[in-house]
Amino acid sequence: MKNIFLIVFVFLLQTFCSQVTAQIKYTVNDAWQFVQDKSITEINQLKNHKGLKVAIPHTWNDKDVMDEEEGFYRGAGWYTKTIKIPTAYKDKEVFLFFEGVAMCSEVYINNKLANKHVGGFTRFVVPISKFIDFDASKNTTSFTVVVKADNSYNEDVPPLHADFTFFGGIYRDVNLVVTDKVHFSIEEDAANGVFITTPKVSAQRGEVQLKVKIKNDDKANQNVKLVTKLIGPNQQLVSEKVQTFKLKSGIVNEFNFALNSVTNPQLWSPDTPNLYKVVCEIFDAKNNQKIDESTNSLGFRWFAFDVDKGFFLNGKHLKLVGTNRHQDFKDIGNAVPDHIHVEDILRMKEMGSNFLRIAHYPQDPIILEMCDRLGILTTVETPIVDTVTESEAFTQNCLSAQLEMIRQNYNHPSLIIWAYMNEVILHPRYGNDKERYKKYTNYIVKLAQKIEKLTRAEDPYRYTMIPNHNGLERYHEAGLTEVPMIVGWNIYLGWYGGSYDLLPERIEKFHSTIKKPMIITEYGAGVDPRLHTLNPMRFDYSQEYGTEFHKYYLEYFMKQDFIAGVNVWNYADFNSEDRIDAVQSINNKGLVGLDRKPKDVFYYYQASLLSKPFLSIATKTWNQRSQVEDKEGAGVATMQVQVFSNQNEVTLFINGKSLGAKKVEDKIAIFNVPFVDGINQLVAKSGDIVEDFSTVRINIIPISLKNFPASGFSINVGDQRFFYDDKIDQAWLFDKEYTPGSWGHIGGKPYVRPEKNVQQPYGAKQTIKGTFNDPIYQTQLVGIEQYRFDVPPGLYEIKLHFAELEGSKAKHLAFDLIEESKEVTKVTNRKFSILINDKKVVENLDLLGDYGEYQAVKIKSEVSVKEGEPLLVNFKKIVGEPVLNAIEIYKKM
């Protein structure tokens, strides 16, 4: 019995020793004190400021990027925390591991500068042992950490300009890491010290080579045993290699070796993402005690790009189709928890995606980990976007960012391309000086060549890529297309300019001119899920145009083998503070919203990409609608409903009644659905295989208002789009001209911007202050004379909506991919009066003078209508032309 107790004791002791001597890593995210004050320039000034308690991940721009004020805070933020550790760690190496601090950082330990890091998207490690005073008389030791995060504009730090928000803060995890004196080198570029390659792979055999970096911080040379295990997808040991190495003191010791080749490896692919594990363990050669451990994924796959035939994985042709991704989320900016990252990749897989462009910067480590597990091929890039600075510091920061990105993400089988320099000649400097412009583009090409050389030296097994905007001639003449292995193209014909039917000609010009593999790295159209139309057109932001646009693009891309891959811009809507589209400060080209609610185009891609049976009714988020009845007294409004499916035929039911079966053409079945007033239940089926449901509430607006609708109705004046206010569940109907016995406007024309070559056909392109329902106020009728309702007698409430759209030149967005004229007509302040049934309600309304430009104005009034008389809202011109943006009417009694 004593022997048994002794054996158990020894086992527990050995286990405990192994645990305390192997690497320890845990987050220290909570209870930081945060101070944001531009007057603070030095760490010693912090003592005079009381901090706000925050938890990491954290950004100070989660709110100001969405407010109505131009700009957002760019400057320094200071984080402070006291951390307690066991005094026993004095014989260890202690590190702080930062996964992301934007954009530049300084780390102080006990008021001493321990580290500076440039770049907001890669990880970095700070050795801190030498800054800690360990008190041997106590069991624990405390030390203070101060982190200065700074997202100020800096000419030497990319990105300089881009169509996304440069959030500031410690927005990813902070970890405390404790290792033995001998450990895998994590100090070098925050990698884990193990780099795995599979130089030759076939269905019969897979080779594995390792580069291992071990740091010896001990004062003496050390002998260690390195045990390397290869574990299969079924968690069975495939092979093991044991080696003894002598480590020189005070340096990183590097070793290169091969593992035994694997016979008949289980290949990694999107359909079968088989993952092996490589486990490297360091043991003290004397006492066989484990010192450190590093575990990495391994996938056996081989791939190739061909200029004419596209992409091949494991010897088979594969069309790469997927999205781009930015890392922010509604109301929390870029300080997102792991759950959101995980759900994003899961949803991409559910969409049928097999390809992800991680743009325009490296993202949270869990992104690539999930892509490895789920089988999504990826490309990742450094944030050199739009413009560059011709300085040695900028060059070195670009090279450093590329090196960190490569080393930190080296061991992911899903990763096949290293990219850099997105659209760097989109807005070139010195465009009016040919000689200076040439010097500038020469610098860009030389910088690209340096990055390319570094990348190929670090990783000769993956491809490289530069994504360019639809400016073939610029990049080709500059020589930039000659540098990378793959050329990416961002193309938006049918959105920013031209028509989407020009796409084939342009793509074929790319292919014939540049004899390199091609990926369409961006394409997309803005979609505000609140907007719908019966007549889709470019730049109307409607769900319907978004589907039409993507349908044309995807159908063309899938037929062209030479297009190796395509990435929709974007997976999700994302923050872009400078944007002034239908939703302020949001680039809304996502297939899902900033809150990750799918748009119609997401379901279209599911129908197009998934192999398992799929069916989905469109416009699920359009929960309440208003529409005019088909004919007077019918009480029915017929509206088109799309059903996305990969089946041959779909049957649609409304309120239990079959509308018959429709053939699915190009993944869409179209039904004309007779909606009745109130709740309508839609059910779509394809045999007994799949079905989908949708509930729609319709407010049927009668042509004749003799029976005035109890719900009243709301009209988006000067517009031909439905609008749905999803915050308060309010449906807006588009405008119409007055017809006798009915309702509508008399006089006036839809507002059109005075500039030449504008993108959208009508309406303003400007943020409207005082509302989040910008589309209601971005359109209007100019020169309106009257709005008339032929209503029964009663008491009515009228609510009028206005905004001055011509107070000044609308802001030109730097990221639009066409040039707009800077000409603008001179505008005289308008004044007009409003009369309701001859009663003057508002006199001398001066929108610009009284409220300011681009400001939502709401005026509500009541009117009693007698038998036989209409409800008339008259607009009397005083100076300029009267305008009306929207109108609501309700019957009170």
GROMACS .gro file of C-alpha atoms in nm, residues 589-871:
model
  283
  589LYS     CA    1  -2.197   4.662  -4.968
  590GLY     CA    2  -2.212   4.368  -4.727
  591LEU     CA    3  -2.406   4.051  -4.796
  592VAL     CA    4  -2.510   4.083  -4.432
  593GLY     CA    5  -2.555   4.397  -4.225
  594LEU     CA    6  -2.325   4.543  -3.966
  595ASP     CA    7  -2.543   4.351  -3.719
  596ARG     CA    8  -2.496   4.035  -3.937
  597LYS     CA    9  -2.859   4.013  -4.047
  598PRO     CA   10  -2.857   3.860  -4.397
  599LYS     CA   11  -2.969   4.063  -4.698
  600ASP     CA   12  -3.133   3.910  -5.005
  601VAL     CA   13  -2.799   3.878  -5.181
  602PHE     CA   14  -2.673   3.644  -4.907
  603TYR     CA   15  -2.957   3.401  -4.982
  604TYR     CA   16  -2.889   3.433  -5.355
  605TYR     CA   17  -2.529   3.321  -5.297
  606GLN     CA   18  -2.648   3.029  -5.088
  607ALA     CA   19  -2.873   2.917  -5.372
  608SER     CA   20  -2.584   2.959  -5.617
  609LEU     CA   21  -2.307   2.794  -5.416
  610LEU     CA   22  -2.455   2.526  -5.195
  611SER     CA   23  -2.479   2.168  -5.317
  612LYS     CA   24  -2.730   2.054  -5.053
  613PRO     CA   25  -3.096   2.143  -5.124
  614PHE     CA   26  -3.165   2.506  -5.046
  615LEU     CA   27  -3.461   2.742  -5.063
  616SER     CA   28  -3.524   3.089  -4.921
  617ILE     CA   29  -3.795   3.351  -4.962
  618ALA     CA   30  -3.649   3.696  -5.034
  619THR     CA   31  -3.696   4.016  -4.833
  620LYS     CA   32  -3.741   3.844  -4.499
  621THR     CA   33  -3.646   4.165  -4.317
  622TRP     CA   34  -3.919   4.369  -4.489
  623ASN     CA   35  -4.165   4.287  -4.215
  624GLN     CA   36  -4.417   4.564  -4.278
  625ARG     CA   37  -4.508   4.714  -4.613
  626SER     CA   38  -4.747   4.964  -4.765
  627GLN     CA   39  -4.877   4.930  -5.118
  628VAL     CA   40  -5.163   5.072  -5.322
  629GLU     CA   41  -5.438   4.826  -5.411
  630ASP     CA   42  -5.439   4.680  -5.763
  631LYS     CA   43  -5.767   4.845  -5.860
  632GLU     CA   44  -6.026   5.049  -5.681
  633GLY     CA   45  -6.211   4.844  -5.423
  634ALA     CA   46  -6.006   4.528  -5.478
  635GLY     CA   47  -5.845   4.534  -5.136
  636VAL     CA   48  -5.557   4.334  -5.281
  637ALA     CA   49  -5.207   4.452  -5.369
  638THR     CA   50  -5.005   4.227  -5.596
  639MET     CA   51  -4.630   4.239  -5.535
  640GLN     CA   52  -4.349   4.035  -5.680
  641VAL     CA   53  -4.180   3.785  -5.450
  642GLN     CA   54  -3.852   3.612  -5.531
  643VAL     CA   55  -3.760   3.270  -5.400
  644PHE     CA   56  -3.393   3.172  -5.418
  645SER     CA   57  -3.327   2.802  -5.467
  646ASN     CA   58  -3.090   2.548  -5.615
  647GLN     CA   59  -3.385   2.318  -5.692
  648ASN     CA   60  -3.560   2.291  -6.028
  649GLU     CA   61  -3.906   2.398  -5.916
  650VAL     CA   62  -4.066   2.587  -5.626
  651THR     CA   63  -4.428   2.613  -5.509
  652LEU     CA   64  -4.541   2.918  -5.312
  653PHE     CA   65  -4.841   2.937  -5.078
  654ILE     CA   66  -5.003   3.250  -4.939
  655ASN     CA   67  -5.229   3.211  -4.638
  656GLY     CA   68  -5.260   2.841  -4.716
  657LYS     CA   69  -5.352   2.887  -5.084
  658SER     CA   70  -5.116   2.759  -5.350
  659LEU     CA   71  -4.998   3.000  -5.617
  660GLY     CA   72  -4.873   2.707  -5.820
  661ALA     CA   73  -4.528   2.589  -5.908
  662LYS     CA   74  -4.266   2.799  -6.084
  663LYS     CA   75  -3.952   2.688  -6.259
  664VAL     CA   76  -3.633   2.810  -6.095
  665GLU     CA   77  -3.433   3.006  -6.351
  666ASP     CA   78  -3.079   3.115  -6.266
  667LYS     CA   79  -3.142   3.029  -5.899
  668ILE     CA   80  -3.456   3.248  -5.873
  669ALA     CA   81  -3.827   3.169  -5.897
  670ILE     CA   82  -4.053   3.473  -5.930
  671PHE     CA   83  -4.414   3.487  -5.810
  672ASN     CA   84  -4.676   3.762  -5.837
  673VAL     CA   85  -4.835   3.745  -5.494
  674PRO     CA   86  -5.181   3.892  -5.417
  675PHE     CA   87  -5.134   4.027  -5.064
  676VAL     CA   88  -5.435   4.113  -4.850
  677ASP     CA   89  -5.449   4.379  -4.585
  678GLY     CA   90  -5.292   4.267  -4.259
  679ILE     CA   91  -5.091   3.953  -4.188
  680ASN     CA   92  -4.987   3.733  -4.479
  681GLN     CA   93  -4.819   3.396  -4.431
  682LEU     CA   94  -4.589   3.281  -4.711
  683VAL     CA   95  -4.465   2.924  -4.742
  684ALA     CA   96  -4.230   2.813  -5.018
  685LYS     CA   97  -4.168   2.445  -5.087
  686SER     CA   98  -3.971   2.230  -5.325
  687GLY     CA   99  -4.134   1.888  -5.304
  688ASP     CA  100  -4.068   1.734  -4.965
  689ILE     CA  101  -3.703   1.839  -4.965
  690VAL     CA  102  -3.691   2.197  -4.839
  691GLU     CA  103  -3.929   2.473  -4.737
  692ASP     CA  104  -3.915   2.827  -4.602
  693PHE     CA  105  -4.154   3.062  -4.425
  694SER     CA  106  -4.208   3.437  -4.412
  695THR     CA  107  -4.463   3.659  -4.240
  696VAL     CA  108  -4.547   3.991  -4.405
  697ARG     CA  109  -4.782   4.258  -4.279
  698ILE     CA  110  -4.924   4.470  -4.561
  699ASN     CA  111  -5.103   4.801  -4.525
  700ILE     CA  112  -5.324   4.809  -4.835
  701ILE     CA  113  -5.368   5.173  -4.936
  702PRO     CA  114  -5.697   5.220  -5.123
  703ILE     CA  115  -5.702   5.417  -5.446
  704SER     CA  116  -6.012   5.591  -5.319
  705LEU     CA  117  -5.986   5.712  -4.961
  706LYS     CA  118  -6.361   5.687  -4.888
  707ASN     CA  119  -6.272   5.413  -4.644
  708PHE     CA  120  -5.961   5.570  -4.494
  709PRO     CA  121  -5.708   5.306  -4.373
  710ALA     CA  122  -5.691   5.281  -3.996
  711SER     CA  123  -5.312   5.258  -4.015
  712GLY     CA  124  -5.284   5.584  -4.205
  713PHE     CA  125  -4.994   5.594  -4.448
  714SER     CA  126  -4.651   5.743  -4.497
  715ILE     CA  127  -4.517   5.862  -4.831
  716ASN     CA  128  -4.153   5.901  -4.936
  717VAL     CA  129  -4.196   6.203  -5.163
  718GLY     CA  130  -3.988   6.245  -5.476
  719ASP     CA  131  -3.879   5.883  -5.462
  720GLN     CA  132  -3.969   5.557  -5.632
  721ARG     CA  133  -3.851   5.332  -5.349
  722PHE     CA  134  -4.027   5.171  -5.058
  723PHE     CA  135  -3.862   5.245  -4.724
  724TYR     CA  136  -3.897   5.039  -4.407
  725ASP     CA  137  -3.801   5.191  -4.074
  726ASP     CA  138  -3.698   4.875  -3.893
  727LYS     CA  139  -3.649   5.055  -3.562
  728ILE     CA  140  -4.017   5.143  -3.518
  729ASP     CA  141  -4.168   4.901  -3.775
  730GLN     CA  142  -4.294   5.179  -4.003
  731ALA     CA  143  -4.358   5.122  -4.374
  732TRP     CA  144  -4.314   5.407  -4.622
  733LEU     CA  145  -4.477   5.403  -4.965
  734PHE     CA  146  -4.326   5.571  -5.269
  735ASP     CA  147  -4.481   5.882  -5.417
  736LYS     CA  148  -4.735   5.923  -5.698
  737GLU     CA  149  -4.910   6.200  -5.889
  738TYR     CA  150  -5.261   6.297  -5.787
  739THR     CA  151  -5.556   6.139  -5.968
  740PRO     CA  152  -5.917   6.254  -5.907
  741GLY     CA  153  -6.087   6.075  -5.620
  742SER     CA  154  -5.753   5.953  -5.486
  743TRP     CA  155  -5.440   6.120  -5.351
  744GLY     CA  156  -5.095   6.240  -5.460
  745HIS     CA  157  -4.880   6.541  -5.542
  746ILE     CA  158  -4.954   6.821  -5.785
  747GLY     CA  159  -4.657   6.992  -5.944
  748GLY     CA  160  -4.290   6.948  -5.874
  749LYS     CA  161  -4.006   6.732  -5.998
  750PRO     CA  162  -3.778   6.489  -5.811
  751TYR     CA  163  -3.462   6.652  -5.681
  752VAL     CA  164  -3.151   6.583  -5.888
  753ARG     CA  165  -2.808   6.695  -5.778
  754PRO     CA  166  -2.677   6.988  -5.983
  755GLU     CA  167  -2.333   6.834  -6.045
  756LYS     CA  168  -2.254   6.661  -6.370
  757ASN     CA  169  -2.186   6.287  -6.390
  758VAL     CA  170  -2.347   6.207  -6.055
  759GLN     CA  171  -2.367   5.843  -5.958
  760GLN     CA  172  -2.724   5.806  -5.836
  761PRO     CA  173  -3.014   5.909  -6.062
  762TYR     CA  174  -3.190   6.128  -5.806
  763GLY     CA  175  -3.165   6.253  -5.450
  764ALA     CA  176  -2.884   6.396  -5.241
  765LYS     CA  177  -2.574   6.212  -5.134
  766GLN     CA  178  -2.523   6.365  -4.795
  767THR     CA  179  -2.571   6.270  -4.431
  768ILE     CA  180  -2.894   6.416  -4.296
  769LYS     CA  181  -2.860   6.544  -3.941
  770GLY     CA  182  -3.123   6.467  -3.682
  771THR     CA  183  -3.224   6.127  -3.819
  772PHE     CA  184  -3.102   5.779  -3.905
  773ASN     CA  185  -3.367   5.754  -4.177
  774ASP     CA  186  -3.156   5.943  -4.425
  775PRO     CA  187  -3.326   5.805  -4.742
  776ILE     CA  188  -3.651   5.973  -4.639
  777TYR     CA  189  -3.481   6.312  -4.645
  778GLN     CA  190  -3.230   6.260  -4.927
  779THR     CA  191  -3.511   6.277  -5.184
  780GLN     CA  192  -3.771   6.549  -5.236
  781LEU     CA  193  -4.004   6.713  -5.486
  782VAL     CA  194  -3.881   7.055  -5.593
  783GLY     CA  195  -4.142   7.311  -5.701
  784ILE     CA  196  -4.432   7.121  -5.545
  785GLU     CA  197  -4.758   7.314  -5.552
  786GLN     CA  198  -4.994   7.092  -5.360
  787TYR     CA  199  -5.042   6.754  -5.197
  788ARG     CA  200  -5.405   6.644  -5.216
  789PHE     CA  201  -5.601   6.373  -5.039
  790ASP     CA  202  -5.968   6.317  -5.131
  791VAL     CA  203  -6.068   6.197  -4.786
  792PRO     CA  204  -6.398   6.150  -4.600
  793PRO     CA  205  -6.488   6.408  -4.333
  794GLY     CA  206  -6.302   6.389  -4.004
  795LEU     CA  207  -6.006   6.512  -3.801
  796TYR     CA  208  -5.667   6.437  -3.959
  797GLU     CA  209  -5.308   6.466  -3.847
  798ILE     CA  210  -5.055   6.569  -4.111
  799LYS     CA  211  -4.682   6.538  -4.058
  800LEU     CA  212  -4.453   6.706  -4.311
  801HIS     CA  213  -4.083   6.627  -4.349
  802PHE     CA  214  -3.826   6.862  -4.501
  803ALA     CA  215  -3.451   6.901  -4.549
  804GLU     CA  216  -3.254   7.164  -4.738
  805LEU     CA  217  -3.044   6.973  -4.990
  806GLU     CA  218  -2.879   7.262  -5.174
  807GLY     CA  219  -2.731   7.468  -4.893
  808SER     CA  220  -2.375   7.396  -5.002
  809LYS     CA  221  -2.168   7.167  -5.220
  810ALA     CA  222  -2.224   6.809  -5.108
  811LYS     CA  223  -1.909   6.644  -4.983
  812HIS     CA  224  -1.721   6.437  -5.241
  813LEU     CA  225  -1.626   6.098  -5.103
  814ALA     CA  226  -1.260   6.017  -5.159
  815PHE     CA  227  -1.331   5.650  -5.217
  816ASP     CA  228  -1.575   5.686  -5.506
  817LEU     CA  229  -1.415   5.522  -5.806
  818ILE     CA  230  -1.527   5.785  -6.059
  819GLU     CA  231  -1.456   6.153  -6.069
  820GLU     CA  232  -1.746   6.393  -6.024
  821SER     CA  233  -1.754   6.749  -6.151
  822LYS     CA  234  -1.682   7.014  -5.890
  823GLU     CA  235  -1.924   7.254  -6.058
  824VAL     CA  236  -2.232   7.348  -5.857
  825THR     CA  237  -2.506   7.597  -5.931
  826LYS     CA  238  -2.541   7.897  -5.705
  827VAL     CA  239  -2.839   7.847  -5.473
  828THR     CA  240  -3.064   8.121  -5.337
  829ASN     CA  241  -3.217   8.057  -4.997
  830ARG     CA  242  -3.572   7.934  -5.046
  831LYS     CA  243  -3.873   8.056  -4.853
  832PHE     CA  244  -4.228   7.930  -4.878
  833SER     CA  245  -4.545   7.911  -4.673
  834ILE     CA  246  -4.760   7.607  -4.599
  835LEU     CA  247  -5.138   7.616  -4.593
  836ILE     CA  248  -5.365   7.326  -4.503
  837ASN     CA  249  -5.717   7.375  -4.636
  838ASP     CA  250  -5.651   7.751  -4.670
  839LYS     CA  251  -5.531   7.780  -4.310
  840LYS     CA  252  -5.176   7.914  -4.298
  841VAL     CA  253  -4.984   7.667  -4.082
  842VAL     CA  254  -4.627   7.786  -4.143
  843GLU     CA  255  -4.533   8.125  -4.280
  844ASN     CA  256  -4.203   8.206  -4.450
  845LEU     CA  257  -4.041   7.869  -4.389
  846ASP     CA  258  -3.668   7.916  -4.444
  847LEU     CA  259  -3.511   7.570  -4.415
  848LEU     CA  260  -3.154   7.688  -4.458
  849GLY     CA  261  -3.180   7.998  -4.243
  850ASP     CA  262  -3.391   7.849  -3.966
  851TYR     CA  263  -3.248   7.498  -3.947
  852GLY     CA  264  -2.934   7.471  -4.158
  853GLU     CA  265  -2.837   7.250  -4.448
  854TYR     CA  266  -2.901   6.876  -4.452
  855GLN     CA  267  -3.108   6.891  -4.132
  856ALA     CA  268  -3.423   6.683  -4.087
  857VAL     CA  269  -3.723   6.909  -4.016
  858LYS     CA  270  -4.062   6.777  -3.906
  859ILE     CA  271  -4.379   6.984  -3.884
  860LYS     CA  272  -4.702   6.830  -3.754
  861SER     CA  273  -5.048   6.983  -3.770
  862GLU     CA  274  -5.417   6.889  -3.747
  863VAL     CA  275  -5.700   6.974  -3.982
  864SER     CA  276  -6.075   6.915  -3.971
  865VAL     CA  277  -6.216   6.817  -4.309
  866LYS     CA  278  -6.583   6.873  -4.385
  867GLU     CA  279  -6.814   6.664  -4.599
  868GLY     CA  280  -6.741   6.705  -4.968
  869GLU     CA  281  -6.408   6.886  -4.932
  870PRO     CA  282  -6.056   6.743  -4.986
  871LEU     CA  283  -5.754   6.772  -4.761
   0.00000   0.00000   0.00000
